[in-house]
mmCIF file of C-alpha atoms in Angstrom:
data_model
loop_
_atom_site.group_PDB
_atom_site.id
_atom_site.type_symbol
_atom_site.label_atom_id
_atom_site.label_comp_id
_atom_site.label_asym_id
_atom_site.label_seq_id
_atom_site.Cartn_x
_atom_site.Cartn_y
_atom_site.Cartn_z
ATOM 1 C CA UNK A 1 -18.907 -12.304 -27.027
ATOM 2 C CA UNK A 2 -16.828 -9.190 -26.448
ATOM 3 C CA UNK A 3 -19.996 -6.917 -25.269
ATOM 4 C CA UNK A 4 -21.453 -9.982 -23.290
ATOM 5 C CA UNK A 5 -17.928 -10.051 -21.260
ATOM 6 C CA UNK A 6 -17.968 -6.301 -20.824
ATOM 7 C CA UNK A 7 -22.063 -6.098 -19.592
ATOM 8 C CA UNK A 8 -20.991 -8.841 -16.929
ATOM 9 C CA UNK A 9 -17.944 -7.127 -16.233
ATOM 10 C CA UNK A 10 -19.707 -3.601 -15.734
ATOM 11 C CA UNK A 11 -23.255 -4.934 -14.136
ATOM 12 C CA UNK A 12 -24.419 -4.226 -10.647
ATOM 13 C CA UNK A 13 -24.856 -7.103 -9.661
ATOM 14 C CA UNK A 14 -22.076 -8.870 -11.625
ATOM 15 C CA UNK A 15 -18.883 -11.127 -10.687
ATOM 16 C CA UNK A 16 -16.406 -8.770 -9.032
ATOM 17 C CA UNK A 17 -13.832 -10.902 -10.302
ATOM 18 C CA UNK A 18 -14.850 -9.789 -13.576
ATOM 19 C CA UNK A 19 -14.376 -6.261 -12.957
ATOM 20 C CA UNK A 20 -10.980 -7.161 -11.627
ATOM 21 C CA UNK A 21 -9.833 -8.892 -14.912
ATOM 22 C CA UNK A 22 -10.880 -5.227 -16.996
ATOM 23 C CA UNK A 23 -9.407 -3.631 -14.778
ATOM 24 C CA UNK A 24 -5.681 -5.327 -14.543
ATOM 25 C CA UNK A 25 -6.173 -5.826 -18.636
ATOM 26 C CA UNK A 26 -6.349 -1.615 -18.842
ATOM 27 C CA UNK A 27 -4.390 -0.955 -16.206
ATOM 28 C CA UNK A 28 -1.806 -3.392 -18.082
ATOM 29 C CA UNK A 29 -2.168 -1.374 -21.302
ATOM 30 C CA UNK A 30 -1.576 2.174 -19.841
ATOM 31 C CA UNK A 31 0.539 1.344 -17.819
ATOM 32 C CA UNK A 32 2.772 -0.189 -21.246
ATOM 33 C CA UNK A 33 1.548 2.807 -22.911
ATOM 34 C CA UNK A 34 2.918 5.591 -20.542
ATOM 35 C CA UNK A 35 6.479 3.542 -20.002
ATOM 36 C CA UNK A 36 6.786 3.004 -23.497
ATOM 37 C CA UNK A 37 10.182 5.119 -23.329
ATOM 38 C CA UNK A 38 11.303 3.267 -20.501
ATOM 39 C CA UNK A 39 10.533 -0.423 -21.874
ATOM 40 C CA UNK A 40 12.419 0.338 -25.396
ATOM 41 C CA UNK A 41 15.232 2.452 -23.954
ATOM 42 C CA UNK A 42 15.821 -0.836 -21.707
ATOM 43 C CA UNK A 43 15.765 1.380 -18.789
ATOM 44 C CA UNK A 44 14.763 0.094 -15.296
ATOM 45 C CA UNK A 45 12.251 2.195 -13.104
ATOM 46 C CA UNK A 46 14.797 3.336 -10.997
ATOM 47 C CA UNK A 47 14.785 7.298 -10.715
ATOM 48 C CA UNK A 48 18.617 7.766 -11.358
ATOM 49 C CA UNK A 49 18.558 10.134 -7.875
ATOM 50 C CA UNK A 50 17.072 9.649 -4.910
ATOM 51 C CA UNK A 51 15.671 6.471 -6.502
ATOM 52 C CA UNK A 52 19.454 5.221 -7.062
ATOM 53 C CA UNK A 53 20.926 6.902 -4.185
ATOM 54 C CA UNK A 54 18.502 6.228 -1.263
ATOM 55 C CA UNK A 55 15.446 3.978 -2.117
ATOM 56 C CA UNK A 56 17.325 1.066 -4.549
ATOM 57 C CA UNK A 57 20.052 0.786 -2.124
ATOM 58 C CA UNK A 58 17.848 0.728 1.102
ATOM 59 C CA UNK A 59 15.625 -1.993 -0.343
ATOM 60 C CA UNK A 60 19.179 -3.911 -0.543
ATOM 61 C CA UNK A 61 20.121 -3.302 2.945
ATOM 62 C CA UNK A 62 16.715 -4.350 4.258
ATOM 63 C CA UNK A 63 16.851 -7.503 1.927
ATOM 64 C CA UNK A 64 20.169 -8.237 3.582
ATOM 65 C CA UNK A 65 18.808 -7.637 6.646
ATOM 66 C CA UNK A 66 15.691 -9.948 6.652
ATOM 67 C CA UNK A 67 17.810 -12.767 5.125
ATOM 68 C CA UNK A 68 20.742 -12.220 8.221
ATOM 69 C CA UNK A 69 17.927 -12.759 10.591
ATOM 70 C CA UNK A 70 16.463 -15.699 8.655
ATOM 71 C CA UNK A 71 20.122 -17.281 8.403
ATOM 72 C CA UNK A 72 20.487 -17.680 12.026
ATOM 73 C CA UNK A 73 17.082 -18.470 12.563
ATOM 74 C CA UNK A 74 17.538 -21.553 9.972
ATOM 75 C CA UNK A 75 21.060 -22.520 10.973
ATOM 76 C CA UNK A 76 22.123 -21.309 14.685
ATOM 77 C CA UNK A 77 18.434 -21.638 15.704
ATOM 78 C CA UNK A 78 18.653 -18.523 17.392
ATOM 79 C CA UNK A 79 16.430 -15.040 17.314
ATOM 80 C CA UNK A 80 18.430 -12.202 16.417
ATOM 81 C CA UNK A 81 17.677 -8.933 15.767
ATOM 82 C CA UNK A 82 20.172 -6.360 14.754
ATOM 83 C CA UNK A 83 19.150 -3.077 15.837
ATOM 84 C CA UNK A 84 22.168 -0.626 15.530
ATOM 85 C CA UNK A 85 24.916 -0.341 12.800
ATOM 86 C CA UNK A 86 28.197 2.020 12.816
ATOM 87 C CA UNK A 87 28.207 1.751 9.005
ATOM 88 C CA UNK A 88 24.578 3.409 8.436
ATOM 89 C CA UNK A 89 26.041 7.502 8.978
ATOM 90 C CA UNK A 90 27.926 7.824 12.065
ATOM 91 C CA UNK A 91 26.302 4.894 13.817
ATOM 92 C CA UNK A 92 22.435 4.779 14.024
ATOM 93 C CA UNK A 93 19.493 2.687 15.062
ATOM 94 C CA UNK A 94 18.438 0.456 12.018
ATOM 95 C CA UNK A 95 14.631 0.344 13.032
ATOM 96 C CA UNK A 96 14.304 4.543 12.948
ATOM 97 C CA UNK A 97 16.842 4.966 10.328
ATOM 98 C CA UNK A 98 15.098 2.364 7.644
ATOM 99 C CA UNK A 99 11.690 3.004 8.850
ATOM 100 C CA UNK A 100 11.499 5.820 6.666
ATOM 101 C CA UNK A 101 12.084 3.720 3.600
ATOM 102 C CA UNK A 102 9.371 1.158 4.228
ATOM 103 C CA UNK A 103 10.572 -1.094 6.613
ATOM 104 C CA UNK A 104 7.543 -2.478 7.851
ATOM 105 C CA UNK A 105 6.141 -2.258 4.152
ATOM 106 C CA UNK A 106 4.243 -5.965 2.982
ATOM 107 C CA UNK A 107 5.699 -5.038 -0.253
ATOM 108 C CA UNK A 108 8.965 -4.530 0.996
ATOM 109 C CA UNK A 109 8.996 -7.552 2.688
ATOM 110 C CA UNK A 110 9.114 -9.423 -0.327
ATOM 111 C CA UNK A 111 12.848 -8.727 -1.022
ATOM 112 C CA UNK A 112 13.727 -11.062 1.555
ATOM 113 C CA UNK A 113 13.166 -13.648 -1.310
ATOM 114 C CA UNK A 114 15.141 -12.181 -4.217
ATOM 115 C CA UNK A 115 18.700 -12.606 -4.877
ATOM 116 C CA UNK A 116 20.826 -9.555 -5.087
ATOM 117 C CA UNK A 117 21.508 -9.734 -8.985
ATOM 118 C CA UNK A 118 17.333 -9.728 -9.441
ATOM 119 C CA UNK A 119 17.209 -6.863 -7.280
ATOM 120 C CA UNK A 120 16.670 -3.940 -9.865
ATOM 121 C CA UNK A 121 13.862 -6.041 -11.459
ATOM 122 C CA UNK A 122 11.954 -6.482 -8.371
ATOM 123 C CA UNK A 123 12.402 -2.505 -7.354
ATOM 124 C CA UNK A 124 10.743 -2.187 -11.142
ATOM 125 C CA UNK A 125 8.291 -4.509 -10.261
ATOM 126 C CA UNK A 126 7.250 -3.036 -6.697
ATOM 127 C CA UNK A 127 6.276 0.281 -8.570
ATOM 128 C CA UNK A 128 4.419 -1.626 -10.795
ATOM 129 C CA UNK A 129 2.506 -3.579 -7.932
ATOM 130 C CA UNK A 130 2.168 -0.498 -5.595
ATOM 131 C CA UNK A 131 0.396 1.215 -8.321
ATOM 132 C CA UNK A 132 -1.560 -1.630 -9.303
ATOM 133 C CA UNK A 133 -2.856 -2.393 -5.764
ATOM 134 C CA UNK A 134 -3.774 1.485 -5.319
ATOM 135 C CA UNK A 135 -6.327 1.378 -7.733
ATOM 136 C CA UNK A 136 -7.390 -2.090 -6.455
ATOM 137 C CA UNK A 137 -7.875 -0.680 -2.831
ATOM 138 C CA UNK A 138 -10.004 2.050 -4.150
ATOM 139 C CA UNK A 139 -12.526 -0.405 -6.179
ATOM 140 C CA UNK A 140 -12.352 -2.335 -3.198
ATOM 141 C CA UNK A 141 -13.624 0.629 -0.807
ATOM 142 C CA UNK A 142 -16.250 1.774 -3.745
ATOM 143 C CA UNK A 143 -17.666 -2.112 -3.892
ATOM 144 C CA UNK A 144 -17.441 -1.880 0.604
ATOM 145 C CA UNK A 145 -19.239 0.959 0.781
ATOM 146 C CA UNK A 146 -21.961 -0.061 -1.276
ATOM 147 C CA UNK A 147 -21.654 2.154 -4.779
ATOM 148 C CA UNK A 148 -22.806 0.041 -8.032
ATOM 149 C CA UNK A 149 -21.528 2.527 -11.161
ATOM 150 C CA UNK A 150 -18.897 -0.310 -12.050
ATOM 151 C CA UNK A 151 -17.860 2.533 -15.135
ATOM 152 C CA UNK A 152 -17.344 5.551 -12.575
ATOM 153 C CA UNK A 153 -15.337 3.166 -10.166
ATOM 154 C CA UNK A 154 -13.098 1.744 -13.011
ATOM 155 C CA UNK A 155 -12.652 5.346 -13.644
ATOM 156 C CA UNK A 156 -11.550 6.305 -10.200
ATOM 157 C CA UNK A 157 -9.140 3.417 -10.070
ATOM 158 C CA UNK A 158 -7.468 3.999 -13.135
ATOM 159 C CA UNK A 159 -7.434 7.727 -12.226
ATOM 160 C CA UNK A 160 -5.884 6.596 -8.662
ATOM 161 C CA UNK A 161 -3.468 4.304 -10.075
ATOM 162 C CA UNK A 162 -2.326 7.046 -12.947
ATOM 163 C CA UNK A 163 -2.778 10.362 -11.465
ATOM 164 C CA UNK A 164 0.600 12.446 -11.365
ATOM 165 C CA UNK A 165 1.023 12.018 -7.498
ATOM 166 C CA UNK A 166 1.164 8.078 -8.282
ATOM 167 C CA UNK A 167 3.210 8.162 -11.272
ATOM 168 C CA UNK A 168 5.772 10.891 -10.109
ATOM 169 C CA UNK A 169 5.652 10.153 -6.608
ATOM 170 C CA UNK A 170 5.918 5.997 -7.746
ATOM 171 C CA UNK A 171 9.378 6.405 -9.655
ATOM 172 C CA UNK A 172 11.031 8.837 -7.447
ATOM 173 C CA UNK A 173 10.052 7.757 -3.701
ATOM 174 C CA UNK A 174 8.125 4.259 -4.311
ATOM 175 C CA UNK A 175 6.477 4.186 -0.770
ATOM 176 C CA UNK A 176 5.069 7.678 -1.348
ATOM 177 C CA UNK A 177 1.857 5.179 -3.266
ATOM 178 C CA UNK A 178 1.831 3.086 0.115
ATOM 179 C CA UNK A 179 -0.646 5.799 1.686
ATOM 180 C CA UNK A 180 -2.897 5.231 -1.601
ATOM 181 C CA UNK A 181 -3.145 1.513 -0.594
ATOM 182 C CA UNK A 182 -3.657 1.761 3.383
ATOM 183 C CA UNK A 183 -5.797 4.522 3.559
ATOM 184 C CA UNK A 184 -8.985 3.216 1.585
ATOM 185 C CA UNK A 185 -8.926 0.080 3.679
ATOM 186 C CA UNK A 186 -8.538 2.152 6.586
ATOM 187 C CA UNK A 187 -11.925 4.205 5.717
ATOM 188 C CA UNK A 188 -13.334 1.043 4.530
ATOM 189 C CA UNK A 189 -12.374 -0.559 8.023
ATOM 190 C CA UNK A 190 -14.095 2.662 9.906
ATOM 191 C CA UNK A 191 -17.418 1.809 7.863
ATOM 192 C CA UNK A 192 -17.099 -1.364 9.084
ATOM 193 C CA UNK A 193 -17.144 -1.048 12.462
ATOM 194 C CA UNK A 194 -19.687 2.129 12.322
ATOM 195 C CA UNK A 195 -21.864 -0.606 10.295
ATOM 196 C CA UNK A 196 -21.348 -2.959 13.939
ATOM 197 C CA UNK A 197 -19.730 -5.511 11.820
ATOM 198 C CA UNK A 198 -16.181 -7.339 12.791
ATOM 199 C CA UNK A 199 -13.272 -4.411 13.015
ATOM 200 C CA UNK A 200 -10.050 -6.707 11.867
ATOM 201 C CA UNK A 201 -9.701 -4.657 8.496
ATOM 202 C CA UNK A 202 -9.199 -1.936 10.342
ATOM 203 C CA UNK A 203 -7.194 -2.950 12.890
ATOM 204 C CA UNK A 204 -5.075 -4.470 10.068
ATOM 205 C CA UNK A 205 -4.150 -1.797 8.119
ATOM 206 C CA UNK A 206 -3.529 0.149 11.029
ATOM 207 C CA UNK A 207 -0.756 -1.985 11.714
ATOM 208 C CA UNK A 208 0.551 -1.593 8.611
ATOM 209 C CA UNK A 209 0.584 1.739 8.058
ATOM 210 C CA UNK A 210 1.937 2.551 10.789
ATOM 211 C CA UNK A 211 4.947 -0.191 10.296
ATOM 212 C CA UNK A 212 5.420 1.177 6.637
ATOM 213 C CA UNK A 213 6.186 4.682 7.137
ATOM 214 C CA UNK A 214 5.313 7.089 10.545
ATOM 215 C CA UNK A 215 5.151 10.106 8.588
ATOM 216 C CA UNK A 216 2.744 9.152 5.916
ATOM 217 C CA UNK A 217 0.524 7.262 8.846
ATOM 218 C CA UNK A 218 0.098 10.109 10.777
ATOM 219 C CA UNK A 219 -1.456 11.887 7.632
ATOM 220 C CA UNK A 220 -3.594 9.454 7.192
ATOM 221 C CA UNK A 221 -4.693 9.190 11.042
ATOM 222 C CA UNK A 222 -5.654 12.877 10.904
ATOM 223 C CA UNK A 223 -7.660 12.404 7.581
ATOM 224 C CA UNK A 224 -9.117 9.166 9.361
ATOM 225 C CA UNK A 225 -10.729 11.208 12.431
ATOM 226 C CA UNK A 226 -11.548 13.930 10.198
ATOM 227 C CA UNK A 227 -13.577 11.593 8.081
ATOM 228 C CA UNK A 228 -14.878 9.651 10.937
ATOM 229 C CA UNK A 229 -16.228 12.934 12.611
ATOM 230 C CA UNK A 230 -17.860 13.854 9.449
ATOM 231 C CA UNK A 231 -19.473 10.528 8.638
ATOM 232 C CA UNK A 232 -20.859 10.312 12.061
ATOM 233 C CA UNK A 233 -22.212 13.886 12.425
ATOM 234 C CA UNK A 234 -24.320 13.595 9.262
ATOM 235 C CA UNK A 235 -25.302 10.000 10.717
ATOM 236 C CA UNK A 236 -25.750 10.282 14.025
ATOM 237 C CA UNK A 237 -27.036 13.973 14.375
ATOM 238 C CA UNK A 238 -29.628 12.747 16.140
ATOM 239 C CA UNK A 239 -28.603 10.096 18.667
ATOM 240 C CA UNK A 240 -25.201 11.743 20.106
ATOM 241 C CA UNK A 241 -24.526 9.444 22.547
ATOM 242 C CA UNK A 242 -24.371 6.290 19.953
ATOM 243 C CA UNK A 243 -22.013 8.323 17.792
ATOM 244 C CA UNK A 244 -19.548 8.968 20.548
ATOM 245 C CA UNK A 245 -19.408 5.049 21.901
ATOM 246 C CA UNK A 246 -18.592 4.049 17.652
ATOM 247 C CA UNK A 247 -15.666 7.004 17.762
ATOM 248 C CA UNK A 248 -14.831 5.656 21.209
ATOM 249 C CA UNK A 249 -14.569 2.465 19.773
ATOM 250 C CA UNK A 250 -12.712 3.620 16.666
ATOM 251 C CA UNK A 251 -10.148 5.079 18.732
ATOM 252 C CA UNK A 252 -9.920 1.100 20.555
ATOM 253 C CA UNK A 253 -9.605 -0.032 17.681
ATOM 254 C CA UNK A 254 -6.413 2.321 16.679
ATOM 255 C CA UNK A 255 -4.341 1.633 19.827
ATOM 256 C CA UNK A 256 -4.414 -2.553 19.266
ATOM 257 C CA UNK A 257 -3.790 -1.704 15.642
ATOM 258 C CA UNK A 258 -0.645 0.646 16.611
#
């Protein structure tokens, strides 16, 4: 039974959704396994630092935030916005100011639906996710791009969603693992759209990386072209004028995204 689950699981041509299931089942284990000190000591996954100081208590204010703007949407049946506040510093522009920590972040966006006394537990919970999606978005571009080892991808994920960039960078600055999410659909989007098929992926997760955080998204634009003039030099070597209209259109693509 066991080793008829696991050759579905791992065949080329198997259910992806089988894959999916090892992979959240292992990912669930390590991830017990390396928190272990955390989970007994009753300790949240809030770094007690910047995680405390900066992150925990932004994810607050933008929670507070998204539920001011739903409360007169609901009740005075009015749009607004807030976009300054004297109490953030010496007065500054929410939008820049929180930007940094997320704003625009899917993941973040989800606070808008927790009370404030659940708070900690749904920080704990977005490191969790975050790291469980970045080694989901990897097996995701590995199965897009056409690769059929289903043992070297669960590898890759698990080594994506546990490598020490993820698990440091995870528990001190949570968005740091946002790039590890956006930027495989990103490449995967590219592919798509050198491949002539529909370019919404793409566009997509343009969008959101560049709502999430500006500095990480302009990392990941420079690794984008780099990749894109790569792929298409080894690809299109020999019809030059075809490779520039897909970059051309790559770049169209970027500016509706941003």
């Amino acid at each position: 039974m066991k080793e008829n689950f696991l050759r579905k699981a791992f065949a080329p041509n198997g259910k992806k959704r089988t894959y999916y299931l090892v992979f959240t089942i292992l990912f669930g284990a390590l991830f017990f396994i390396c928190y272990l000190p955390c989970i007994f000591a009753g300790r949240s996954l809030i770094w007690n630092s910047d995680g405390w100081n900066q992150h925990f208590r932004a994810m607050v204010y933008y929670s507070n935030y998204l539920k001011e703007i739903f409360r007169h949407l609901v009740f005075d049946h009015k749009l607004v916005i807030p976009d300054w506040d004297f109490f953030i510093g010496e007065g500054s522009d929410i939008v820049s100011t929180m930007s940094y920590y997320s704003f625009g972040d899917p993941i973040a966006l989800l606070s808008v639906f927790v009370p404030m006394r659940y708070m900690h537990h749904f920080f704990s919970f977005a490191v969790v996710f975050r790291l469980y999606l970045a080694g989901i978005s990897f097996s995701v571009l590995c199965f897009g791009t056409g690769l059929k080892n289903r043992y070297g991808i669960l590898a890759g994920a698990i080594g994506c969603s546990f490598c020490t960039w993820a698990t440091i960078g995870a528990l001190r600055h949570p968005f740091f693992v946002g790039p590890m999410i956006w930027f495989p659909m990103m490449i995967l989007g590219m592919e798509k759209i050198i491949r002539k098929e529909k370019p919404w992926l793409f566009i997509i997760f343009t969008a959101v990386s560049a709502a999430s955080n500006f500095y990480f998204f302009y990392m990941i634009v420079l690794l984008c072209i780099l990749y894109a003039l790569i792929r298409l030099v080894f690809s299109y070597h020999s019809r030059i004028k075809e490779g520039i209209l897909i970059l051309l259109k790559i770049g169209g693509m970027s500016v509706v995204g941003v």
